[in-house]
């Protein structure tokens, strides 16, 4: 059903990352509390991930909470933790069918103990799965992730290479994101997957996250499909390689 909305021959990204921004503004515009925006955002996240997999995407990484977001008012953070307490396990069970593996990426030790436990339990349920994957970034910061990775290497007395550093990141072993989507009208990366996105195509949407629809995701994928990814080469080189 969903698959035929995307034309045959469309280049589907293997890995999509999404900066899910705009929940607060979306709610404010409707005279609702920010927590309502987060709730609707979480529901939209589940729908979008399902749709992405139905289109053939293999990895989805969603930015749910940054390290910097921990500076937000305590009641907003509590609201977010309550959403995790209430819905995370059920949603992830629904999403991680058919062999999909869940990874929670970020400095999760900064979260309340019971929330950490919920995240760990959901991850464990999918630990045997290989192939497709969902990464939920919580208390995530890309610079902190890189520092952590380098320190792991230092402790082992190893020098890092581009490849070994990549493998020491939370996303180790997964292909780099091909397409990064940011909703919410801002045009910045806010410390998300900086190392992994060296050659990602960047797509910015003016829509607030709760209103970013399955159709909008398809639009972003079609846009991606029309990009020429040169990875430093010339168009002529690419044409030659295609002929071989
Ligand atoms: C993104 O939405 C979700 C989180 C950072 C938790 P925001 O909460 O940043 O929404 P805006 O940007 O204030 O509208
Ligand atoms: C980025 O959104 C983080 C998440 C979507 C989780 P922010 O709303 O925190 O980003 P800034 O602060 O506007 O850059
Ligand atoms: Mg924001």
PDB file of C-alpha atoms and ligand atoms in Angstrom:
ATOM      1  CA  UNK A   1       0.000   0.000   0.000  1.00  0.00           C
ATOM      2  CA  UNK A   2       2.388   2.730   1.178  1.00  0.00           C
ATOM      3  CA  UNK A   3       5.152   1.444  -1.066  1.00  0.00           C
ATOM      4  CA  UNK A   4       3.446   2.302  -4.343  1.00  0.00           C
ATOM      5  CA  UNK A   5       3.230   6.011  -3.473  1.00  0.00           C
ATOM      6  CA  UNK A   6       6.936   6.229  -4.171  1.00  0.00           C
ATOM      7  CA  UNK A   7       7.723   5.720  -7.836  1.00  0.00           C
ATOM      8  CA  UNK A   8       9.737   2.717  -8.922  1.00  0.00           C
ATOM      9  CA  UNK A   9      13.356   3.704  -9.409  1.00  0.00           C
ATOM     10  CA  UNK A  10      13.357   6.120  -6.471  1.00  0.00           C
ATOM     11  CA  UNK A  11      16.629   5.987  -4.604  1.00  0.00           C
ATOM     12  CA  UNK A  12      15.512   5.147  -1.078  1.00  0.00           C
ATOM     13  CA  UNK A  13      17.979   6.240   1.609  1.00  0.00           C
ATOM     14  CA  UNK A  14      19.294   3.359   3.693  1.00  0.00           C
ATOM     15  CA  UNK A  15      19.519   5.457   6.830  1.00  0.00           C
ATOM     16  CA  UNK A  16      17.416   8.513   7.684  1.00  0.00           C
ATOM     17  CA  UNK A  17      18.020  10.713  10.711  1.00  0.00           C
ATOM     18  CA  UNK A  18      15.375  13.102  11.982  1.00  0.00           C
ATOM     19  CA  UNK A  19      15.719  16.142  14.219  1.00  0.00           C
ATOM     20  CA  UNK A  20      12.178  16.210  15.578  1.00  0.00           C
ATOM     21  CA  UNK A  21      11.885  19.915  16.335  1.00  0.00           C
ATOM     22  CA  UNK A  22       8.878  22.188  16.835  1.00  0.00           C
ATOM     23  CA  UNK A  23       6.694  20.307  19.334  1.00  0.00           C
ATOM     24  CA  UNK A  24       6.524  23.266  21.724  1.00  0.00           C
ATOM     25  CA  UNK A  25       5.672  25.863  19.094  1.00  0.00           C
ATOM     26  CA  UNK A  26       3.096  23.546  17.548  1.00  0.00           C
ATOM     27  CA  UNK A  27       1.323  23.236  20.909  1.00  0.00           C
ATOM     28  CA  UNK A  28       1.654  26.928  21.751  1.00  0.00           C
ATOM     29  CA  UNK A  29      -0.043  27.896  18.507  1.00  0.00           C
ATOM     30  CA  UNK A  30      -2.988  25.731  19.586  1.00  0.00           C
ATOM     31  CA  UNK A  31      -2.989  27.277  23.076  1.00  0.00           C
ATOM     32  CA  UNK A  32      -1.970  23.923  24.512  1.00  0.00           C
ATOM     33  CA  UNK A  33       0.860  23.114  26.947  1.00  0.00           C
ATOM     34  CA  UNK A  34       4.258  22.120  25.545  1.00  0.00           C
ATOM     35  CA  UNK A  35       3.773  18.650  27.046  1.00  0.00           C
ATOM     36  CA  UNK A  36       0.851  18.107  24.656  1.00  0.00           C
ATOM     37  CA  UNK A  37       3.176  18.951  21.783  1.00  0.00           C
ATOM     38  CA  UNK A  38       5.646  16.345  23.021  1.00  0.00           C
ATOM     39  CA  UNK A  39       2.916  13.749  23.291  1.00  0.00           C
ATOM     40  CA  UNK A  40       1.725  14.389  19.740  1.00  0.00           C
ATOM     41  CA  UNK A  41       5.358  14.431  18.631  1.00  0.00           C
ATOM     42  CA  UNK A  42       5.936  11.003  20.127  1.00  0.00           C
ATOM     43  CA  UNK A  43       2.891   9.598  18.332  1.00  0.00           C
ATOM     44  CA  UNK A  44       4.030  11.137  15.058  1.00  0.00           C
ATOM     45  CA  UNK A  45       7.497   9.669  15.566  1.00  0.00           C
ATOM     46  CA  UNK A  46       6.051   6.156  15.725  1.00  0.00           C
ATOM     47  CA  UNK A  47       3.963   6.692  12.573  1.00  0.00           C
ATOM     48  CA  UNK A  48       6.901   8.122  10.647  1.00  0.00           C
ATOM     49  CA  UNK A  49       9.255   5.305  11.620  1.00  0.00           C
ATOM     50  CA  UNK A  50       6.666   2.737  10.530  1.00  0.00           C
ATOM     51  CA  UNK A  51       6.201   4.535   7.244  1.00  0.00           C
ATOM     52  CA  UNK A  52       9.937   4.820   6.629  1.00  0.00           C
ATOM     53  CA  UNK A  53      10.375   1.053   7.052  1.00  0.00           C
ATOM     54  CA  UNK A  54       7.402   0.366   4.798  1.00  0.00           C
ATOM     55  CA  UNK A  55       9.167   2.350   2.079  1.00  0.00           C
ATOM     56  CA  UNK A  56      12.347   0.292   2.397  1.00  0.00           C
ATOM     57  CA  UNK A  57      14.464   2.454   4.714  1.00  0.00           C
ATOM     58  CA  UNK A  58      16.685   0.248   6.886  1.00  0.00           C
ATOM     59  CA  UNK A  59      17.793   2.528   9.718  1.00  0.00           C
ATOM     60  CA  UNK A  60      16.036   5.455  11.355  1.00  0.00           C
ATOM     61  CA  UNK A  61      17.700   7.628  13.990  1.00  0.00           C
ATOM     62  CA  UNK A  62      15.487  10.085  15.844  1.00  0.00           C
ATOM     63  CA  UNK A  63      16.654  12.950  18.041  1.00  0.00           C
ATOM     64  CA  UNK A  64      14.304  12.903  21.024  1.00  0.00           C
ATOM     65  CA  UNK A  65      16.321  14.762  23.682  1.00  0.00           C
ATOM     66  CA  UNK A  66      19.692  16.480  23.495  1.00  0.00           C
ATOM     67  CA  UNK A  67      22.226  16.819  26.306  1.00  0.00           C
ATOM     68  CA  UNK A  68      21.544  20.556  26.074  1.00  0.00           C
ATOM     69  CA  UNK A  69      17.788  19.968  26.499  1.00  0.00           C
ATOM     70  CA  UNK A  70      18.530  18.849  30.071  1.00  0.00           C
ATOM     71  CA  UNK A  71      18.789  22.573  30.859  1.00  0.00           C
ATOM     72  CA  UNK A  72      15.043  22.935  30.232  1.00  0.00           C
ATOM     73  CA  UNK A  73      12.609  23.545  33.125  1.00  0.00           C
ATOM     74  CA  UNK A  74      12.260  20.498  35.359  1.00  0.00           C
ATOM     75  CA  UNK A  75       8.497  20.205  34.780  1.00  0.00           C
ATOM     76  CA  UNK A  76       8.986  19.950  31.002  1.00  0.00           C
ATOM     77  CA  UNK A  77      11.628  17.258  31.516  1.00  0.00           C
ATOM     78  CA  UNK A  78       9.371  15.386  33.951  1.00  0.00           C
ATOM     79  CA  UNK A  79       6.616  15.520  31.314  1.00  0.00           C
ATOM     80  CA  UNK A  80       8.981  13.928  28.791  1.00  0.00           C
ATOM     81  CA  UNK A  81      10.071  11.232  31.250  1.00  0.00           C
ATOM     82  CA  UNK A  82       6.418  10.489  31.990  1.00  0.00           C
ATOM     83  CA  UNK A  83       5.775   9.975  28.285  1.00  0.00           C
ATOM     84  CA  UNK A  84       8.614   7.452  28.217  1.00  0.00           C
ATOM     85  CA  UNK A  85       7.265   5.768  31.365  1.00  0.00           C
ATOM     86  CA  UNK A  86       3.780   5.510  29.876  1.00  0.00           C
ATOM     87  CA  UNK A  87       4.362   4.674  26.229  1.00  0.00           C
ATOM     88  CA  UNK A  88       7.955   3.819  25.325  1.00  0.00           C
ATOM     89  CA  UNK A  89       7.797   0.061  25.880  1.00  0.00           C
ATOM     90  CA  UNK A  90       4.512  -0.365  23.985  1.00  0.00           C
ATOM     91  CA  UNK A  91       5.579   1.809  21.074  1.00  0.00           C
ATOM     92  CA  UNK A  92       8.931   0.110  20.715  1.00  0.00           C
ATOM     93  CA  UNK A  93       7.337  -3.320  20.872  1.00  0.00           C
ATOM     94  CA  UNK A  94       5.060  -2.251  18.040  1.00  0.00           C
ATOM     95  CA  UNK A  95       7.946  -0.840  16.001  1.00  0.00           C
ATOM     96  CA  UNK A  96      10.556  -3.508  16.554  1.00  0.00           C
ATOM     97  CA  UNK A  97       8.706  -6.279  14.822  1.00  0.00           C
ATOM     98  CA  UNK A  98      10.265  -8.326  12.058  1.00  0.00           C
ATOM     99  CA  UNK A  99      13.777  -8.323  13.394  1.00  0.00           C
ATOM    100  CA  UNK A 100      14.297  -4.587  13.921  1.00  0.00           C
ATOM    101  CA  UNK A 101      16.859  -3.718  16.596  1.00  0.00           C
ATOM    102  CA  UNK A 102      16.471  -0.806  18.998  1.00  0.00           C
ATOM    103  CA  UNK A 103      19.412   1.177  20.282  1.00  0.00           C
ATOM    104  CA  UNK A 104      19.030   4.053  22.712  1.00  0.00           C
ATOM    105  CA  UNK A 105      21.955   6.362  22.051  1.00  0.00           C
ATOM    106  CA  UNK A 106      23.246   9.059  24.392  1.00  0.00           C
ATOM    107  CA  UNK A 107      24.328   9.604  27.978  1.00  0.00           C
ATOM    108  CA  UNK A 108      21.302   7.839  29.406  1.00  0.00           C
ATOM    109  CA  UNK A 109      22.866   7.599  32.873  1.00  0.00           C
ATOM    110  CA  UNK A 110      21.715  11.212  33.276  1.00  0.00           C
ATOM    111  CA  UNK A 111      18.072  10.056  33.226  1.00  0.00           C
ATOM    112  CA  UNK A 112      16.046   8.935  36.273  1.00  0.00           C
ATOM    113  CA  UNK A 113      16.799   5.311  37.235  1.00  0.00           C
ATOM    114  CA  UNK A 114      13.349   3.937  36.434  1.00  0.00           C
ATOM    115  CA  UNK A 115      13.433   5.550  32.972  1.00  0.00           C
ATOM    116  CA  UNK A 116      16.857   4.015  32.320  1.00  0.00           C
ATOM    117  CA  UNK A 117      15.418   0.648  33.289  1.00  0.00           C
ATOM    118  CA  UNK A 118      12.533   0.993  30.790  1.00  0.00           C
ATOM    119  CA  UNK A 119      14.953   1.892  28.007  1.00  0.00           C
ATOM    120  CA  UNK A 120      17.288  -0.974  28.858  1.00  0.00           C
ATOM    121  CA  UNK A 121      14.441  -3.496  28.932  1.00  0.00           C
ATOM    122  CA  UNK A 122      13.163  -2.382  25.511  1.00  0.00           C
ATOM    123  CA  UNK A 123      16.662  -2.587  24.043  1.00  0.00           C
ATOM    124  CA  UNK A 124      17.244  -6.025  25.492  1.00  0.00           C
ATOM    125  CA  UNK A 125      14.105  -7.404  23.884  1.00  0.00           C
ATOM    126  CA  UNK A 126      15.566  -6.648  20.458  1.00  0.00           C
ATOM    127  CA  UNK A 127      19.218  -7.399  21.227  1.00  0.00           C
ATOM    128  CA  UNK A 128      19.303 -10.558  19.113  1.00  0.00           C
ATOM    129  CA  UNK A 129      17.948  -8.788  16.046  1.00  0.00           C
ATOM    130  CA  UNK A 130      20.230  -7.949  13.156  1.00  0.00           C
ATOM    131  CA  UNK A 131      19.583  -5.972  10.002  1.00  0.00           C
ATOM    132  CA  UNK A 132      17.218  -3.032  10.286  1.00  0.00           C
ATOM    133  CA  UNK A 133      17.443  -0.678  13.238  1.00  0.00           C
ATOM    134  CA  UNK A 134      15.977   2.218  15.161  1.00  0.00           C
ATOM    135  CA  UNK A 135      18.209   4.532  17.179  1.00  0.00           C
ATOM    136  CA  UNK A 136      16.456   6.761  19.695  1.00  0.00           C
ATOM    137  CA  UNK A 137      18.781   9.582  20.775  1.00  0.00           C
ATOM    138  CA  UNK A 138      18.170  10.578  24.390  1.00  0.00           C
ATOM    139  CA  UNK A 139      20.533  12.853  26.352  1.00  0.00           C
ATOM    140  CA  UNK A 140      22.498  12.743  23.138  1.00  0.00           C
ATOM    141  CA  UNK A 141      25.226  15.158  22.087  1.00  0.00           C
ATOM    142  CA  UNK A 142      27.477  14.495  19.136  1.00  0.00           C
ATOM    143  CA  UNK A 143      30.586  16.119  20.611  1.00  0.00           C
ATOM    144  CA  UNK A 144      30.195  14.137  23.827  1.00  0.00           C
ATOM    145  CA  UNK A 145      29.755  10.982  21.734  1.00  0.00           C
ATOM    146  CA  UNK A 146      33.037  11.650  19.925  1.00  0.00           C
ATOM    147  CA  UNK A 147      34.908  12.426  23.156  1.00  0.00           C
ATOM    148  CA  UNK A 148      33.571   9.204  24.667  1.00  0.00           C
ATOM    149  CA  UNK A 149      34.669   7.221  21.619  1.00  0.00           C
ATOM    150  CA  UNK A 150      38.173   8.697  21.635  1.00  0.00           C
ATOM    151  CA  UNK A 151      38.512   8.011  25.370  1.00  0.00           C
ATOM    152  CA  UNK A 152      37.589   4.357  24.823  1.00  0.00           C
ATOM    153  CA  UNK A 153      40.439   4.154  22.307  1.00  0.00           C
ATOM    154  CA  UNK A 154      42.834   5.995  24.642  1.00  0.00           C
ATOM    155  CA  UNK A 155      42.044   3.591  27.484  1.00  0.00           C
ATOM    156  CA  UNK A 156      42.908   0.701  25.202  1.00  0.00           C
ATOM    157  CA  UNK A 157      46.104   2.478  24.148  1.00  0.00           C
ATOM    158  CA  UNK A 158      44.971   2.638  20.530  1.00  0.00           C
ATOM    159  CA  UNK A 159      45.255   5.399  17.940  1.00  0.00           C
ATOM    160  CA  UNK A 160      41.995   5.998  16.096  1.00  0.00           C
ATOM    161  CA  UNK A 161      41.407   5.806  12.369  1.00  0.00           C
ATOM    162  CA  UNK A 162      38.334   7.180  10.604  1.00  0.00           C
ATOM    163  CA  UNK A 163      36.903   3.684  10.536  1.00  0.00           C
ATOM    164  CA  UNK A 164      37.732   2.685  14.110  1.00  0.00           C
ATOM    165  CA  UNK A 165      36.366   5.979  15.442  1.00  0.00           C
ATOM    166  CA  UNK A 166      33.178   5.436  13.472  1.00  0.00           C
ATOM    167  CA  UNK A 167      32.849   1.984  15.036  1.00  0.00           C
ATOM    168  CA  UNK A 168      33.314   3.368  18.535  1.00  0.00           C
ATOM    169  CA  UNK A 169      30.371   5.744  18.158  1.00  0.00           C
ATOM    170  CA  UNK A 170      26.931   4.696  19.409  1.00  0.00           C
ATOM    171  CA  UNK A 171      25.975   4.023  15.796  1.00  0.00           C
ATOM    172  CA  UNK A 172      28.995   1.720  15.276  1.00  0.00           C
ATOM    173  CA  UNK A 173      28.449  -0.893  12.586  1.00  0.00           C
ATOM    174  CA  UNK A 174      25.553   0.945  10.947  1.00  0.00           C
ATOM    175  CA  UNK A 175      25.743   2.786   7.622  1.00  0.00           C
ATOM    176  CA  UNK A 176      26.035   6.582   7.937  1.00  0.00           C
ATOM    177  CA  UNK A 177      22.778   8.538   7.529  1.00  0.00           C
ATOM    178  CA  UNK A 178      22.143   9.363   3.858  1.00  0.00           C
ATOM    179  CA  UNK A 179      19.374  11.833   4.561  1.00  0.00           C
ATOM    180  CA  UNK A 180      18.990  14.083   7.578  1.00  0.00           C
ATOM    181  CA  UNK A 181      15.608  15.745   8.040  1.00  0.00           C
ATOM    182  CA  UNK A 182      15.010  18.652  10.414  1.00  0.00           C
ATOM    183  CA  UNK A 183      11.521  19.939  11.043  1.00  0.00           C
ATOM    184  CA  UNK A 184      10.586  23.132  12.891  1.00  0.00           C
ATOM    185  CA  UNK A 185      11.979  25.792  10.526  1.00  0.00           C
ATOM    186  CA  UNK A 186      15.467  25.937  12.074  1.00  0.00           C
ATOM    187  CA  UNK A 187      18.458  25.404   9.814  1.00  0.00           C
ATOM    188  CA  UNK A 188      21.080  23.941  12.120  1.00  0.00           C
ATOM    189  CA  UNK A 189      22.317  20.573  13.364  1.00  0.00           C
ATOM    190  CA  UNK A 190      22.092  21.214  17.134  1.00  0.00           C
ATOM    191  CA  UNK A 191      24.898  18.760  17.928  1.00  0.00           C
ATOM    192  CA  UNK A 192      23.307  15.772  16.142  1.00  0.00           C
ATOM    193  CA  UNK A 193      25.363  13.050  14.414  1.00  0.00           C
ATOM    194  CA  UNK A 194      28.086  15.462  13.332  1.00  0.00           C
ATOM    195  CA  UNK A 195      30.658  12.774  12.480  1.00  0.00           C
ATOM    196  CA  UNK A 196      28.187  10.406  10.848  1.00  0.00           C
ATOM    197  CA  UNK A 197      26.614  13.105   8.651  1.00  0.00           C
ATOM    198  CA  UNK A 198      29.759  14.078   6.741  1.00  0.00           C
ATOM    199  CA  UNK A 199      28.008  13.241   3.444  1.00  0.00           C
ATOM    200  CA  UNK A 200      24.349  13.276   4.458  1.00  0.00           C
ATOM    201  CA  UNK A 201      21.908  15.249   2.326  1.00  0.00           C
ATOM    202  CA  UNK A 202      20.265  17.859   4.562  1.00  0.00           C
ATOM    203  CA  UNK A 203      16.530  18.492   4.270  1.00  0.00           C
ATOM    204  CA  UNK A 204      14.882  21.279   6.248  1.00  0.00           C
ATOM    205  CA  UNK A 205      11.119  21.510   6.619  1.00  0.00           C
ATOM    206  CA  UNK A 206       9.135  24.511   7.830  1.00  0.00           C
ATOM    207  CA  UNK A 207       6.562  22.170   9.360  1.00  0.00           C
ATOM    208  CA  UNK A 208       6.525  21.612  13.101  1.00  0.00           C
ATOM    209  CA  UNK A 209       7.246  17.975  13.965  1.00  0.00           C
ATOM    210  CA  UNK A 210       3.709  16.900  15.029  1.00  0.00           C
ATOM    211  CA  UNK A 211       2.411  18.039  11.616  1.00  0.00           C
ATOM    212  CA  UNK A 212       5.175  16.424   9.520  1.00  0.00           C
ATOM    213  CA  UNK A 213       3.116  13.789   7.714  1.00  0.00           C
ATOM    214  CA  UNK A 214       3.907  10.513   5.979  1.00  0.00           C
ATOM    215  CA  UNK A 215       3.446  12.434   2.709  1.00  0.00           C
ATOM    216  CA  UNK A 216       6.044  14.977   3.864  1.00  0.00           C
ATOM    217  CA  UNK A 217       8.461  12.110   4.487  1.00  0.00           C
ATOM    218  CA  UNK A 218       7.832  10.849   0.967  1.00  0.00           C
ATOM    219  CA  UNK A 219       8.481  14.355  -0.363  1.00  0.00           C
ATOM    220  CA  UNK A 220      11.805  14.439   1.464  1.00  0.00           C
ATOM    221  CA  UNK A 221      12.747  11.028   0.059  1.00  0.00           C
ATOM    222  CA  UNK A 222      11.864  12.097  -3.491  1.00  0.00           C
ATOM    223  CA  UNK A 223      13.982  15.221  -2.997  1.00  0.00           C
ATOM    224  CA  UNK A 224      16.824  12.999  -1.770  1.00  0.00           C
ATOM    225  CA  UNK A 225      16.429  10.728  -4.755  1.00  0.00           C
ATOM    226  CA  UNK A 226      17.037  13.645  -7.096  1.00  0.00           C
ATOM    227  CA  UNK A 227      20.326  14.710  -5.502  1.00  0.00           C
ATOM    228  CA  UNK A 228      23.597  13.846  -7.173  1.00  0.00           C
ATOM    229  CA  UNK A 229      25.887  12.455  -4.516  1.00  0.00           C
ATOM    230  CA  UNK A 230      29.399  13.000  -5.799  1.00  0.00           C
ATOM    231  CA  UNK A 231      31.406  12.187  -2.654  1.00  0.00           C
ATOM    232  CA  UNK A 232      34.095  14.537  -3.943  1.00  0.00           C
ATOM    233  CA  UNK A 233      34.191  13.264  -7.532  1.00  0.00           C
ATOM    234  CA  UNK A 234      33.124  15.018 -10.752  1.00  0.00           C
ATOM    235  CA  UNK A 235      29.919  14.353 -12.688  1.00  0.00           C
ATOM    236  CA  UNK A 236      32.015  12.936 -15.534  1.00  0.00           C
ATOM    237  CA  UNK A 237      33.644  10.387 -13.257  1.00  0.00           C
ATOM    238  CA  UNK A 238      30.237   9.321 -11.958  1.00  0.00           C
ATOM    239  CA  UNK A 239      28.862   8.825 -15.490  1.00  0.00           C
ATOM    240  CA  UNK A 240      31.899   6.740 -16.413  1.00  0.00           C
ATOM    241  CA  UNK A 241      31.509   4.577 -13.302  1.00  0.00           C
ATOM    242  CA  UNK A 242      27.813   4.032 -14.058  1.00  0.00           C
ATOM    243  CA  UNK A 243      28.724   2.706 -17.516  1.00  0.00           C
ATOM    244  CA  UNK A 244      31.142   0.135 -16.148  1.00  0.00           C
TER     245      UNK A 244
HETATM  246  C1  LIG B   1      11.658  19.219  19.984  1.00  0.00           C
HETATM  247  O1  LIG B   1      10.672  20.162  20.111  1.00  0.00           O
HETATM  248  C2  LIG B   1      11.601  18.147  21.047  1.00  0.00           C
HETATM  249  C3  LIG B   1      12.584  18.321  22.131  1.00  0.00           C
HETATM  250  C4  LIG B   1      13.622  19.076  22.089  1.00  0.00           C
HETATM  251  C5  LIG B   1      12.370  17.538  23.337  1.00  0.00           C
HETATM  252  P1  LIG B   1      10.897  21.466  20.974  1.00  0.00           P
HETATM  253  O2  LIG B   1      10.497  21.190  22.379  1.00  0.00           O
HETATM  254  O3  LIG B   1      12.282  21.976  20.811  1.00  0.00           O
HETATM  255  O4  LIG B   1       9.869  22.459  20.304  1.00  0.00           O
HETATM  256  P2  LIG B   1      10.106  23.996  20.000  1.00  0.00           P
HETATM  257  O5  LIG B   1      11.349  24.117  19.189  1.00  0.00           O
HETATM  258  O6  LIG B   1      10.216  24.686  21.319  1.00  0.00           O
HETATM  259  O7  LIG B   1       8.898  24.381  19.218  1.00  0.00           O
HETATM  260  C1  LIG B   2      17.094  19.828  18.864  1.00  0.00           C
HETATM  261  O1  LIG B   2      16.031  20.694  19.114  1.00  0.00           O
HETATM  262  C2  LIG B   2      16.994  18.631  19.751  1.00  0.00           C
HETATM  263  C3  LIG B   2      15.855  17.770  19.519  1.00  0.00           C
HETATM  264  C4  LIG B   2      14.992  17.864  18.539  1.00  0.00           C
HETATM  265  C5  LIG B   2      15.711  16.692  20.444  1.00  0.00           C
HETATM  266  P1  LIG B   2      16.219  21.984  20.038  1.00  0.00           P
HETATM  267  O2  LIG B   2      14.935  22.691  20.040  1.00  0.00           O
HETATM  268  O3  LIG B   2      16.786  21.595  21.352  1.00  0.00           O
HETATM  269  O4  LIG B   2      17.329  22.779  19.228  1.00  0.00           O
HETATM  270  P2  LIG B   2      17.848  24.271  19.409  1.00  0.00           P
HETATM  271  O5  LIG B   2      18.117  24.480  20.869  1.00  0.00           O
HETATM  272  O6  LIG B   2      16.756  25.176  18.921  1.00  0.00           O
HETATM  273  O7  LIG B   2      19.069  24.346  18.555  1.00  0.00           O
HETATM  274 MG1  LIG B   3      13.153  23.300  19.495  1.00  0.00          MG
END
